Short mmCIF file of N, CA and C in Angstrom, two decimals:
data_model
loop_
_atom_site.label_atom_id
_atom_site.label_comp_id
_atom_site.label_asym_id
_atom_site.label_seq_id
_atom_site.Cartn_x
_atom_site.Cartn_y
_atom_site.Cartn_z
N MET A 2 16.18 -4.39 8.69
CA MET A 2 16.79 -3.61 9.71
C MET A 2 16.31 -1.79 8.94
N VAL A 3 15.94 -1.72 7.82
CA VAL A 3 15.41 -0.42 7.07
C VAL A 3 14.06 -0.42 7.55
N LYS A 4 13.63 -1.51 6.73
CA LYS A 4 11.82 -1.76 7.30
C LYS A 4 11.26 -1.25 8.76
N THR A 5 12.06 -1.58 9.66
CA THR A 5 11.92 -1.46 11.02
C THR A 5 11.62 0.06 11.60
N VAL A 6 12.95 0.47 10.83
CA VAL A 6 12.67 2.31 11.30
C VAL A 6 11.93 3.41 10.42
N TYR A 7 11.77 2.79 9.15
CA TYR A 7 11.09 3.23 8.34
C TYR A 7 9.85 2.94 8.06
N GLY A 8 9.53 1.43 8.56
CA GLY A 8 8.40 1.38 8.23
C GLY A 8 8.03 0.64 7.02
N GLY A 9 7.31 0.28 6.05
CA GLY A 9 6.90 -0.27 4.71
C GLY A 9 5.71 -0.09 4.27
N LEU A 10 5.96 -0.07 2.61
CA LEU A 10 4.73 0.36 2.15
C LEU A 10 4.51 -0.90 1.61
N PRO A 11 3.50 -1.17 0.80
CA PRO A 11 3.23 -2.66 0.25
C PRO A 11 4.03 -2.12 -1.27
N ASP A 12 4.31 -3.15 -1.95
CA ASP A 12 5.51 -3.38 -3.31
C ASP A 12 4.63 -2.24 -3.84
N ALA A 13 3.38 -2.70 -3.95
CA ALA A 13 3.03 -1.70 -5.14
C ALA A 13 2.89 -0.48 -5.01
N SER A 14 3.24 -0.26 -3.96
CA SER A 14 2.87 1.42 -3.47
C SER A 14 4.08 2.12 -3.20
N ALA A 15 5.31 0.59 -3.38
CA ALA A 15 6.33 1.75 -3.30
C ALA A 15 6.86 1.74 -4.85
N GLU A 16 6.72 0.73 -5.03
CA GLU A 16 7.04 0.84 -6.83
C GLU A 16 6.23 2.63 -7.63
N GLN A 17 5.03 2.51 -7.35
CA GLN A 17 4.61 3.76 -7.93
C GLN A 17 5.33 4.75 -6.89
N ALA A 18 5.83 5.17 -5.71
CA ALA A 18 6.46 6.12 -5.48
C ALA A 18 7.74 6.35 -5.84
N VAL A 19 8.38 5.45 -6.63
CA VAL A 19 9.81 5.62 -7.43
C VAL A 19 9.09 6.10 -8.43
N ARG A 20 8.40 5.64 -9.04
CA ARG A 20 8.00 6.37 -10.49
C ARG A 20 7.33 8.01 -10.06
N ASP A 21 6.80 8.12 -9.09
CA ASP A 21 6.34 9.51 -9.02
C ASP A 21 7.48 10.34 -8.79
N PHE A 22 8.97 9.84 -7.97
CA PHE A 22 9.66 10.77 -7.14
C PHE A 22 10.65 11.12 -8.63
N LYS A 23 10.62 9.86 -9.36
CA LYS A 23 11.65 10.27 -10.87
C LYS A 23 10.86 11.22 -11.62
N ARG A 24 9.48 11.28 -11.41
CA ARG A 24 8.78 12.00 -12.34
C ARG A 24 9.12 13.43 -12.22
N ALA A 25 9.34 13.59 -10.77
CA ALA A 25 9.31 14.68 -10.21
C ALA A 25 10.87 15.18 -10.35
N ILE A 26 11.08 14.66 -10.53
CA ILE A 26 12.82 14.56 -10.41
C ILE A 26 13.30 14.84 -11.94
N GLU A 27 12.68 14.54 -12.44
CA GLU A 27 12.71 15.40 -14.42
C GLU A 27 11.81 16.40 -14.51
N LEU A 28 10.58 16.82 -13.77
CA LEU A 28 10.24 18.05 -13.82
C LEU A 28 10.71 18.87 -12.86
N THR A 29 11.39 18.46 -11.93
CA THR A 29 12.56 19.89 -11.10
C THR A 29 13.17 19.39 -10.40
N ASP A 30 14.19 18.94 -10.55
CA ASP A 30 15.25 18.22 -10.13
C ASP A 30 15.78 18.80 -8.11
N LYS A 31 15.07 18.61 -7.52
CA LYS A 31 15.20 19.04 -6.05
C LYS A 31 15.52 18.32 -5.16
N ARG A 32 17.07 18.60 -4.31
CA ARG A 32 17.01 17.41 -2.81
C ARG A 32 15.72 16.88 -2.55
N PHE A 33 14.73 17.62 -2.35
CA PHE A 33 13.68 16.96 -1.50
C PHE A 33 13.43 15.13 -2.10
N HIS A 34 13.09 15.67 -3.41
CA HIS A 34 13.00 14.58 -4.67
C HIS A 34 13.56 13.32 -4.49
N ARG A 35 15.08 13.51 -4.35
CA ARG A 35 15.76 12.84 -4.08
C ARG A 35 16.34 12.04 -2.58
N LEU A 36 15.88 12.80 -1.77
CA LEU A 36 15.82 11.78 -0.70
C LEU A 36 15.11 11.38 -0.30
N GLU A 37 13.93 11.86 -0.77
CA GLU A 37 12.67 10.35 -0.70
C GLU A 37 12.58 9.55 -1.64
N LEU A 38 13.00 9.68 -2.89
CA LEU A 38 13.24 8.36 -3.49
C LEU A 38 14.32 7.44 -3.19
N ALA A 39 15.38 7.89 -2.10
CA ALA A 39 16.41 7.62 -1.84
C ALA A 39 15.49 6.48 -0.39
N LYS A 40 14.80 7.04 0.23
CA LYS A 40 14.24 6.45 1.57
C LYS A 40 13.62 5.83 0.94
N THR A 41 12.60 5.53 -0.42
CA THR A 41 11.77 4.72 -0.74
C THR A 41 12.81 3.12 -1.49
N TYR A 42 13.80 3.55 -1.76
CA TYR A 42 14.52 2.39 -2.09
C TYR A 42 15.21 1.50 -0.98
N MET A 43 15.06 2.50 0.17
CA MET A 43 15.39 1.93 1.62
C MET A 43 14.34 1.14 2.08
N GLN A 44 13.06 1.47 1.92
CA GLN A 44 12.14 0.67 2.22
C GLN A 44 12.22 -0.30 1.59
N MET A 45 12.26 -0.75 0.34
CA MET A 45 12.65 -1.50 -1.06
C MET A 45 13.80 -2.50 -0.40
N ASP A 46 14.63 -2.30 0.13
CA ASP A 46 15.63 -2.73 0.38
C ASP A 46 16.69 -2.79 -0.90
N ARG A 47 17.14 -1.57 -1.67
CA ARG A 47 17.29 -1.48 -3.05
C ARG A 47 18.58 -0.65 -2.66
N GLU A 48 19.57 -0.73 -1.70
CA GLU A 48 20.23 -0.26 -0.93
C GLU A 48 21.57 0.65 -1.55
N ASP A 49 21.85 0.07 -2.99
CA ASP A 49 22.94 0.71 -3.64
C ASP A 49 22.19 1.74 -4.25
N GLU A 50 21.08 1.76 -5.25
CA GLU A 50 20.14 2.73 -5.51
C GLU A 50 19.47 4.21 -4.36
N ALA A 51 19.57 3.52 -3.27
CA ALA A 51 19.85 4.59 -2.79
C ALA A 51 20.76 5.55 -1.98
N GLN A 52 21.98 4.76 -2.27
CA GLN A 52 23.30 5.45 -1.99
C GLN A 52 23.36 6.46 -2.76
N THR A 53 23.11 5.58 -4.20
CA THR A 53 23.38 6.79 -5.29
C THR A 53 22.27 8.16 -5.14
N GLU A 54 21.32 8.11 -4.84
CA GLU A 54 20.73 8.80 -4.74
C GLU A 54 20.91 9.92 -3.50
N LEU A 55 21.21 9.84 -2.69
CA LEU A 55 21.59 10.19 -1.24
C LEU A 55 23.17 10.84 -1.55
N ARG A 56 24.00 10.26 -2.15
CA ARG A 56 25.59 11.22 -2.57
C ARG A 56 24.72 12.20 -3.57
N THR A 57 23.94 11.89 -4.66
CA THR A 57 23.73 12.57 -5.27
C THR A 57 23.13 14.08 -4.69
N VAL A 58 22.04 13.73 -3.47
CA VAL A 58 21.87 14.90 -3.08
C VAL A 58 22.72 15.66 -2.09
N LEU A 59 24.06 15.41 -1.60
CA LEU A 59 24.61 16.07 -1.23
C LEU A 59 25.93 16.39 -2.01
N GLU A 60 26.44 16.16 -3.56
CA GLU A 60 26.42 16.58 -4.06
C GLU A 60 25.56 18.04 -4.82
N MET A 61 24.55 18.30 -4.69
CA MET A 61 24.11 19.11 -5.93
C MET A 61 23.73 20.54 -4.75
N ASP A 62 23.96 21.65 -5.50
CA ASP A 62 24.23 22.82 -4.78
C ASP A 62 22.84 23.32 -3.84
N PRO A 63 23.16 23.71 -2.90
CA PRO A 63 21.57 24.19 -2.19
C PRO A 63 21.10 25.70 -2.76
N ARG A 64 19.54 25.43 -3.16
CA ARG A 64 18.73 26.04 -3.51
C ARG A 64 17.43 27.11 -2.88
N GLY A 65 17.66 25.90 -2.09
CA GLY A 65 16.00 26.42 -0.97
C GLY A 65 16.13 26.57 0.22
N PRO A 66 15.42 27.05 1.62
CA PRO A 66 15.81 27.03 2.78
C PRO A 66 16.02 26.40 3.38
N PHE A 67 15.03 25.08 3.10
CA PHE A 67 15.68 23.40 3.48
C PHE A 67 16.82 22.20 3.46
N ASP A 68 17.54 23.26 1.96
CA ASP A 68 18.79 21.90 1.50
C ASP A 68 19.33 21.65 2.56
N GLN A 69 19.86 22.24 3.87
CA GLN A 69 20.78 21.75 4.53
C GLN A 69 20.35 20.53 5.22
N GLU A 70 19.17 20.92 6.04
CA GLU A 70 18.18 19.95 6.60
C GLU A 70 18.71 18.46 5.71
N TYR A 71 18.07 18.58 4.96
CA TYR A 71 17.82 17.52 3.85
C TYR A 71 19.18 16.77 2.95
N ALA A 72 20.22 18.00 3.60
CA ALA A 72 21.67 16.73 3.11
C ALA A 72 22.47 16.51 3.97
N ARG A 73 21.46 17.35 5.89
CA ARG A 73 21.89 16.53 6.95
C ARG A 73 21.29 15.48 6.81
N GLN A 74 20.40 14.94 6.12
CA GLN A 74 19.47 13.63 6.82
C GLN A 74 20.23 12.45 5.75
N ALA A 75 20.59 12.95 4.69
CA ALA A 75 21.02 11.89 3.76
C ALA A 75 22.64 11.70 4.29
N LYS A 76 23.04 12.58 4.61
CA LYS A 76 24.66 12.31 5.30
C LYS A 76 24.34 11.27 6.62
N GLN A 77 23.06 11.64 7.01
CA GLN A 77 22.90 10.82 8.19
C GLN A 77 22.71 9.08 8.10
N LEU A 78 21.46 9.05 6.37
CA LEU A 78 21.20 7.72 6.21
C LEU A 78 22.42 7.08 5.28
N LEU A 79 23.38 7.56 4.73
CA LEU A 79 24.23 7.13 4.44
C LEU A 79 25.08 6.36 5.28
N LYS A 80 25.45 6.94 6.51
CA LYS A 80 26.09 6.37 7.45
C LYS A 80 25.25 5.31 8.09
N GLU A 81 23.93 5.04 7.88
CA GLU A 81 23.41 4.00 8.38
C GLU A 81 23.32 2.82 7.66
N LEU A 82 23.27 3.20 5.60
CA LEU A 82 23.51 2.11 5.11
C LEU A 82 24.92 1.48 5.24
N ARG A 83 26.38 1.55 5.88
CA ARG A 83 27.41 1.23 5.62
C ARG A 83 27.10 -0.02 6.66
#
């Protein structure tokens, strides 16, 4: 179902995306990067890892103008994974 909703990336592209988002998180830990990492995990059917990232998004302190929207999206995606 997740692939139907979000489309899919070739495995190599998804793995590269995971590496890139993890690197971005190392450099500057922002909700956006974790949300996109979670979406990538969902596309790869790695739901446990997606849930971990989504929960982290919800636990982070808001720092930017879009953080409330990212938290809203994370909450919705967590509901979809349950």
